[in-house]
XYZ file of C-alpha atoms in Angstrom:
467
model
C -30.594 -13.562 -16.220
C -29.998 -14.031 -12.396
C -27.345 -16.634 -11.771
C -26.878 -18.463 -8.690
C -23.245 -17.705 -7.376
C -21.342 -19.252 -4.547
C -17.713 -17.215 -3.844
C -15.165 -17.876 -1.272
C -13.353 -15.683 0.356
C -15.513 -13.307 0.693
C -15.104 -12.182 3.840
C -11.497 -10.784 2.321
C -11.494 -7.188 0.071
C -11.413 -8.834 -3.001
C -14.238 -11.321 -2.345
C -16.268 -8.735 0.264
C -16.492 -6.110 -2.907
C -17.309 -8.718 -5.607
C -19.612 -10.587 -3.520
C -21.757 -6.726 -3.051
C -21.596 -6.155 -6.931
C -22.845 -8.491 -7.758
C -25.412 -8.750 -5.389
C -26.023 -4.824 -7.006
C -26.001 -7.147 -10.101
C -28.658 -8.931 -8.252
C -28.137 -12.106 -8.584
C -27.649 -15.012 -5.311
C -24.781 -14.589 -3.712
C -24.037 -17.622 -1.322
C -20.955 -16.800 0.921
C -18.661 -20.108 1.637
C -17.222 -19.634 5.696
C -15.335 -21.374 8.168
C -18.428 -20.480 10.649
C -22.005 -20.837 9.652
C -24.283 -19.565 11.977
C -27.803 -21.230 11.885
C -30.141 -19.341 8.793
C -27.740 -18.060 7.531
C -27.112 -17.411 3.739
C -23.071 -19.239 3.811
C -21.944 -22.275 2.877
C -19.714 -24.060 5.659
C -15.305 -24.307 4.040
C -12.430 -24.618 4.946
C -9.479 -25.295 2.589
C -7.108 -26.493 5.557
C -9.371 -29.484 5.807
C -8.804 -32.533 3.205
C -11.512 -32.733 1.622
C -12.305 -34.915 -1.834
C -13.925 -33.848 -5.298
C -16.312 -36.215 -4.400
C -17.359 -34.688 -1.328
C -17.425 -30.748 -2.934
C -19.891 -32.055 -5.881
C -21.910 -33.543 -2.814
C -21.655 -30.234 -0.736
C -22.377 -27.840 -3.942
C -26.089 -30.375 -4.918
C -26.679 -30.260 -1.419
C -26.343 -26.427 -1.460
C -28.464 -25.827 -4.096
C -26.375 -26.182 -6.645
C -24.159 -22.724 -8.382
C -24.065 -21.744 -11.531
C -20.195 -19.881 -10.502
C -18.246 -20.514 -8.124
C -15.612 -17.673 -7.377
C -12.558 -18.660 -5.113
C -10.900 -15.240 -3.736
C -9.217 -16.892 -1.406
C -5.563 -16.359 -0.140
C -2.980 -16.117 2.798
C -0.293 -13.292 2.373
C 1.856 -15.556 5.821
C 0.956 -19.499 6.233
C 0.986 -20.596 9.649
C 1.020 -24.243 11.273
C -2.792 -25.139 9.982
C -3.424 -22.794 6.903
C -0.336 -23.774 4.876
C 0.559 -22.673 1.285
C 0.085 -25.744 -0.255
C -3.132 -26.822 1.703
C -5.150 -23.076 1.051
C -3.763 -21.693 -2.850
C -3.627 -25.334 -4.774
C -4.306 -28.102 -2.875
C -8.192 -27.308 -1.795
C -8.761 -25.265 -4.572
C -8.105 -28.256 -6.944
C -10.131 -30.718 -5.309
C -13.198 -27.942 -5.358
C -12.740 -27.483 -9.015
C -13.100 -30.945 -10.342
C -15.806 -30.776 -7.830
C -17.692 -27.981 -9.453
C -17.604 -30.167 -12.687
C -18.767 -33.042 -11.517
C -21.685 -30.887 -9.487
C -22.140 -29.487 -13.274
C -21.241 -26.227 -12.132
C -21.373 -23.598 -15.298
C -18.579 -20.978 -14.786
C -15.354 -21.252 -12.318
C -13.287 -18.419 -11.552
C -10.319 -18.429 -9.870
C -9.200 -15.088 -8.469
C -4.720 -15.114 -8.794
C -2.033 -12.514 -8.788
C -0.074 -10.466 -11.643
C 3.005 -12.349 -11.937
C 2.219 -15.883 -11.081
C 3.107 -17.541 -14.296
C 4.141 -14.670 -16.327
C 6.406 -15.477 -18.484
C 9.642 -15.622 -19.340
C 10.404 -14.586 -14.902
C 7.505 -14.968 -12.662
C 7.517 -15.595 -9.315
C 9.543 -18.431 -7.371
C 7.864 -17.246 -4.062
C 5.812 -19.947 -2.027
C 2.881 -18.550 -2.182
C 2.915 -17.486 -6.266
C 4.095 -21.155 -7.335
C 1.018 -22.538 -5.214
C -0.921 -20.234 -6.644
C 0.097 -21.230 -9.935
C -0.713 -25.128 -9.246
C -4.154 -24.260 -8.828
C -4.550 -21.522 -11.837
C -3.011 -24.707 -13.649
C -5.080 -27.071 -12.197
C -8.702 -25.053 -13.406
C -6.800 -24.122 -16.652
C -6.402 -27.935 -17.492
C -9.883 -28.656 -16.834
C -10.791 -25.484 -19.264
C -8.687 -26.964 -22.528
C -10.486 -30.471 -21.536
C -13.759 -29.132 -21.789
C -15.255 -30.202 -18.189
C -16.071 -26.917 -16.927
C -15.995 -23.530 -18.142
C -13.537 -21.347 -16.551
C -11.056 -18.015 -16.049
C -7.763 -17.456 -14.258
C -7.712 -13.862 -12.664
C -4.119 -12.516 -12.366
C -5.214 -8.765 -10.434
C -2.092 -6.070 -9.080
C -1.403 -4.968 -6.776
C -5.084 -4.247 -4.838
C -5.693 -0.821 -3.302
C -9.179 -0.300 -1.557
C -11.285 -0.478 1.593
C -10.377 -4.241 3.424
C -7.373 -4.184 1.353
C -4.191 -5.417 3.972
C -1.691 -3.928 1.678
C -2.678 -0.634 0.889
C -3.884 -0.026 4.909
C -0.160 -0.732 5.047
C 0.949 1.996 2.593
C -1.535 4.013 4.251
C 0.505 3.992 7.170
C 3.479 4.382 6.260
C 2.718 7.086 3.821
C 1.366 9.366 7.152
C 4.952 9.357 9.006
C 6.800 12.343 7.956
C 9.976 10.308 7.253
C 9.251 7.417 4.662
C 11.699 4.759 4.019
C 11.922 2.833 0.571
C 12.694 0.206 -0.458
C 15.743 1.074 -1.856
C 15.463 4.054 -4.234
C 11.678 3.090 -4.138
C 12.106 2.432 -8.272
C 9.864 -0.287 -8.211
C 6.982 -0.955 -10.771
C 3.362 -0.717 -9.378
C 0.216 -0.696 -11.084
C -2.197 -0.462 -8.628
C -6.338 -1.565 -9.297
C -8.954 -0.236 -7.178
C -10.652 -3.253 -5.737
C -13.356 -2.259 -6.732
C -13.262 -1.919 -10.583
C -11.876 -5.460 -10.623
C -14.852 -6.925 -8.672
C -17.116 -4.849 -11.515
C -14.560 -6.793 -13.929
C -15.113 -10.308 -11.551
C -19.008 -10.122 -12.219
C -19.285 -9.114 -15.486
C -17.172 -12.131 -15.988
C -19.589 -14.436 -14.166
C -22.509 -12.726 -15.651
C -20.783 -13.508 -19.662
C -23.429 -15.300 -21.552
C -20.667 -16.968 -23.659
C -18.077 -18.941 -22.867
C -15.181 -17.021 -21.957
C -12.851 -19.229 -23.443
C -14.435 -16.856 -26.611
C -13.271 -13.929 -25.048
C -9.821 -14.395 -25.131
C -7.694 -16.987 -23.592
C -8.885 -18.140 -20.105
C -5.967 -15.905 -18.242
C -6.873 -12.135 -17.658
C -4.559 -9.655 -15.997
C -6.301 -7.100 -14.019
C -4.135 -3.775 -14.024
C -4.843 0.288 -13.362
C -3.894 2.735 -16.321
C -0.877 3.729 -14.600
C 2.540 1.881 -14.031
C 3.902 3.758 -10.731
C 7.488 3.495 -8.529
C 6.804 2.829 -5.321
C 7.418 6.115 -3.868
C 4.822 7.514 -6.370
C 2.830 5.803 -5.171
C 3.121 6.159 -1.574
C 2.895 10.040 -2.676
C -0.369 9.199 -3.719
C -1.694 8.003 -0.501
C -0.021 10.795 0.985
C -2.079 13.773 -0.994
C -5.240 10.922 -0.419
C -4.759 12.182 3.284
C -3.964 15.926 2.745
C -0.320 15.743 3.381
C 3.046 17.095 1.878
C 5.924 15.561 0.394
C 7.970 14.382 3.157
C 11.251 13.396 4.404
C 12.130 10.176 1.803
C 14.897 7.295 3.166
C 16.373 5.789 1.175
C 16.482 1.490 3.553
C 19.073 -1.023 1.620
C 17.507 -3.738 0.366
C 19.576 -6.469 2.730
C 17.644 -4.214 5.843
C 14.468 -4.433 4.682
C 14.571 -8.485 3.725
C 15.875 -8.182 7.365
C 13.225 -6.009 7.718
C 10.200 -8.114 6.841
C 11.666 -11.328 7.767
C 11.334 -9.915 11.789
C 7.844 -8.859 10.644
C 6.838 -12.345 9.899
C 6.547 -12.462 14.513
C 4.527 -9.375 14.230
C 0.564 -8.878 14.424
C -0.195 -8.215 10.733
C -0.605 -10.283 7.521
C 0.742 -7.064 4.897
C 4.504 -6.853 5.098
C 6.745 -11.032 4.311
C 9.092 -11.788 2.136
C 7.009 -12.747 0.191
C 5.412 -9.792 -0.532
C 8.446 -8.003 -0.884
C 9.603 -10.245 -3.098
C 6.944 -9.601 -5.186
C 7.497 -5.476 -4.958
C 10.771 -6.136 -6.304
C 9.516 -8.549 -9.317
C 7.501 -5.325 -10.181
C 3.905 -6.076 -9.955
C 2.842 -4.786 -13.537
C 1.258 -6.084 -17.035
C 1.596 -5.675 -20.865
C -1.698 -7.251 -21.218
C -3.608 -5.427 -19.671
C -8.060 -6.705 -20.068
C -9.399 -4.192 -17.298
C -10.722 -1.721 -20.009
C -12.231 -4.582 -22.299
C -13.991 -5.791 -18.961
C -14.910 -2.549 -17.804
C -15.794 -1.247 -21.112
C -13.602 2.078 -20.114
C -9.914 2.440 -18.874
C -9.659 1.923 -14.993
C -9.097 4.634 -12.754
C -6.159 6.506 -12.016
C -5.443 6.126 -8.698
C -4.961 9.956 -7.890
C -8.666 10.102 -8.778
C -9.724 6.212 -6.999
C -7.746 7.234 -3.880
C -10.097 8.672 -0.984
C -8.993 8.669 2.327
C -9.779 10.844 4.997
C -7.214 14.138 6.323
C -5.211 13.034 8.666
C -3.773 16.586 9.553
C -4.995 19.413 8.755
C -4.440 23.109 10.338
C -6.271 25.938 9.991
C -4.117 28.777 7.530
C -4.049 31.457 10.565
C -3.016 27.998 12.946
C -0.357 27.692 10.827
C 0.821 31.196 10.198
C 1.288 31.508 13.441
C 2.726 28.462 14.813
C 5.506 28.949 12.690
C 5.692 33.210 13.262
C 6.439 31.559 16.704
C 8.770 29.095 16.279
C 10.452 31.666 13.741
C 11.052 34.387 16.789
C 12.119 31.545 19.017
C 14.962 30.881 16.914
C 15.904 33.687 15.485
C 15.544 35.535 19.045
C 17.839 32.863 20.854
C 19.860 33.531 17.869
C 20.325 37.449 18.541
C 20.492 37.054 22.753
C 23.847 34.616 22.240
C 25.676 36.685 19.691
C 24.737 40.196 20.789
C 25.714 38.540 24.909
C 27.416 35.603 24.519
C 29.068 36.256 27.714
C 25.668 37.824 29.810
C 23.556 34.981 28.060
C 26.359 31.789 29.366
C 26.727 30.326 25.852
C 29.848 30.032 26.626
C 29.151 28.608 30.008
C 27.542 26.216 28.638
C 29.662 25.345 25.823
C 32.506 24.657 27.850
C 30.769 21.895 29.970
C 29.984 20.508 26.692
C 33.466 20.097 25.816
C 33.722 23.326 23.253
C 36.258 25.639 25.240
C 38.170 28.355 24.047
C 38.454 29.144 20.386
C 36.598 25.795 19.687
C 33.591 27.114 21.625
C 32.975 30.308 19.769
C 32.813 28.395 17.027
C 30.328 26.261 17.651
C 28.919 29.368 19.351
C 28.544 30.624 15.567
C 27.557 27.539 13.615
C 24.809 27.404 16.531
C 23.688 31.338 15.698
C 23.929 30.028 12.098
C 21.626 27.691 12.015
C 19.274 28.553 14.513
C 18.479 31.999 12.042
C 18.678 29.697 9.142
C 15.837 27.614 10.604
C 12.894 30.860 11.893
C 13.985 33.094 8.075
C 13.202 29.194 6.994
C 10.367 29.721 8.303
C 9.069 32.501 6.854
C 8.309 31.410 4.140
C 4.357 31.633 2.479
C 5.533 27.711 2.420
C 7.990 25.471 4.508
C 8.381 21.934 3.431
C 9.643 18.752 5.178
C 12.748 19.210 5.271
C 12.332 22.885 7.186
C 10.955 20.575 10.113
C 12.720 17.941 9.919
C 15.696 19.939 10.132
C 14.343 21.751 13.347
C 13.236 18.073 14.901
C 16.776 17.304 14.726
C 18.131 19.786 15.872
C 15.677 20.543 18.898
C 16.782 16.234 19.534
C 19.895 17.169 19.240
C 20.657 20.279 21.372
C 17.939 18.204 24.144
C 20.707 15.315 24.352
C 23.615 17.185 24.496
C 22.459 19.208 27.426
C 21.157 16.078 29.296
C 24.003 14.639 28.519
C 26.202 17.476 29.879
C 24.308 19.049 32.354
C 21.695 15.970 33.908
C 20.889 18.942 36.524
C 18.891 20.983 34.003
C 16.619 17.718 33.352
C 15.491 18.720 37.376
C 15.657 22.004 37.391
C 11.881 23.003 38.664
C 11.616 26.177 35.453
C 11.657 23.339 33.413
C 14.862 24.585 30.517
C 15.297 20.815 28.412
C 11.296 20.037 29.444
C 9.843 22.887 27.425
C 11.501 21.205 24.565
C 8.747 18.742 24.540
C 6.199 20.479 22.952
C 8.418 22.889 20.824
C 8.941 19.845 19.349
C 5.687 19.136 19.177
C 4.818 21.862 17.675
C 6.760 21.232 14.825
C 5.903 17.427 14.188
C 2.295 19.089 13.943
C 3.948 21.704 11.744
C 5.713 18.748 9.691
C 2.564 16.369 9.429
C 0.361 18.786 8.126
C 2.808 20.303 6.056
C 0.440 21.368 2.643
C 0.052 19.943 -0.783
C 1.835 20.920 -3.328
C -0.625 20.263 -6.881
C 0.291 19.644 -9.933
C -0.866 19.653 -13.496
C -1.207 15.398 -13.665
C 0.283 14.526 -17.742
C -1.687 12.581 -20.541
C -0.756 9.091 -20.496
C 0.640 7.285 -23.169
C 2.456 4.596 -24.114
C 3.947 2.943 -27.075
C 2.215 -0.084 -28.994
C 3.621 -3.237 -30.180
C 4.016 -1.396 -33.322
C 5.699 1.462 -32.092
C 3.030 3.976 -33.228
C 1.394 6.113 -28.873
C -1.792 5.908 -27.967
C -3.778 6.977 -24.855
C -6.100 4.584 -23.225
C -5.739 1.332 -25.553
C -5.427 -2.672 -24.845
C -2.777 -4.028 -26.617
C -3.209 -7.561 -26.012
C -7.511 -6.517 -27.161
C -5.675 -4.117 -30.477
C -7.867 -5.058 -33.383
C -11.334 -6.743 -31.336
C -14.158 -4.717 -30.749
C -14.713 -2.483 -27.083
C -17.442 -3.157 -25.886
C -18.048 -3.948 -22.188
C -19.192 -7.252 -21.764
C -21.260 -6.361 -19.275
C -25.040 -8.538 -19.821
C -27.068 -11.452 -19.306
């Protein structure tokens, strides 16, 4: 049976995916938007404005009435007009009461995993205001004023996700900074599978309270570390292993505060706290609502390959760079006087015995880097060492012999394209494929099973779709 459904926040990643999914299921979808054009199937709303429940009821009724209202509105960062209290708590609470007055059959509130979770739920302004709206809806459900459910998804990835776009960009870098050691636990779910589960809730025939309680946590099938998640983003873009650099958490918190001044809506003190808190569930309802195990991130994440080189070009660049490093080492070692390397080292402050020592060290380093490039698949550290050596050699020579920077033959300027070639090879390090292991988890009674839903144990696992 087709339903008439209002979705607030349909311009966002989650709301947009839910709207598309519901339309594909044959339902009439009206999108709530701040900007409404004449003749469009949109309903004006703005949680930043103070709208009473009675006014909401009149607005919903005059728009033709709705069977289901879905609130997918959320902000990660607030500003002078859009405050967490209004956007997350007061606005949705008034909407829920207005929906009950207008005779709406069902309300679905999209919240977030970790909000209200016991015993230690998130204490950020984002989470606490989300919790206020959740509790407002749950109180009405328990009083029998309407049928409703609170959906608390884990970290969402997929088209349109701002956090996913940030992780994708971070994962591209040849040097990837990790908050702490990158051991934070996440359980990502694809936005299309989240949307499918919510669509099934919207069209479920019987009251949602009869399925389970009125709070449903939705997450992917795998618990990953933050580092593993970024590795999935790299592999999806055809990138191999980067150089992982742990960043102490005090520096991460400082960066989160500074990032609030940038034109972005993904990295803030609240989102960092959510990451530190962990984003996993022990009561994953995704399998129940989908009728199957949700898709693993390594299979669902599809991204365009960022940097790909033909094998002949890769091997050619590696060979020429290897020749450069080994040639310079041999010239230096065989003709130290004729090559004037000792004179150059003396101008850099290395005279007498120290000059010979630094020459030997340079020859050894150059030879090692050249030989490393002759391997079949040099790793990220090979290119990291070369990039560091090129920048170190160039900076040292420019500081001690500034005339080389304006030499018409460009002895130092030529290091720029060499560095570019090294970076290109570094960014295109091929993926090293491994055979994934099976995902097993312990059940509450201590046994091990694969792909089950612990909080629905003993319940018939049938996809709750239908009309």
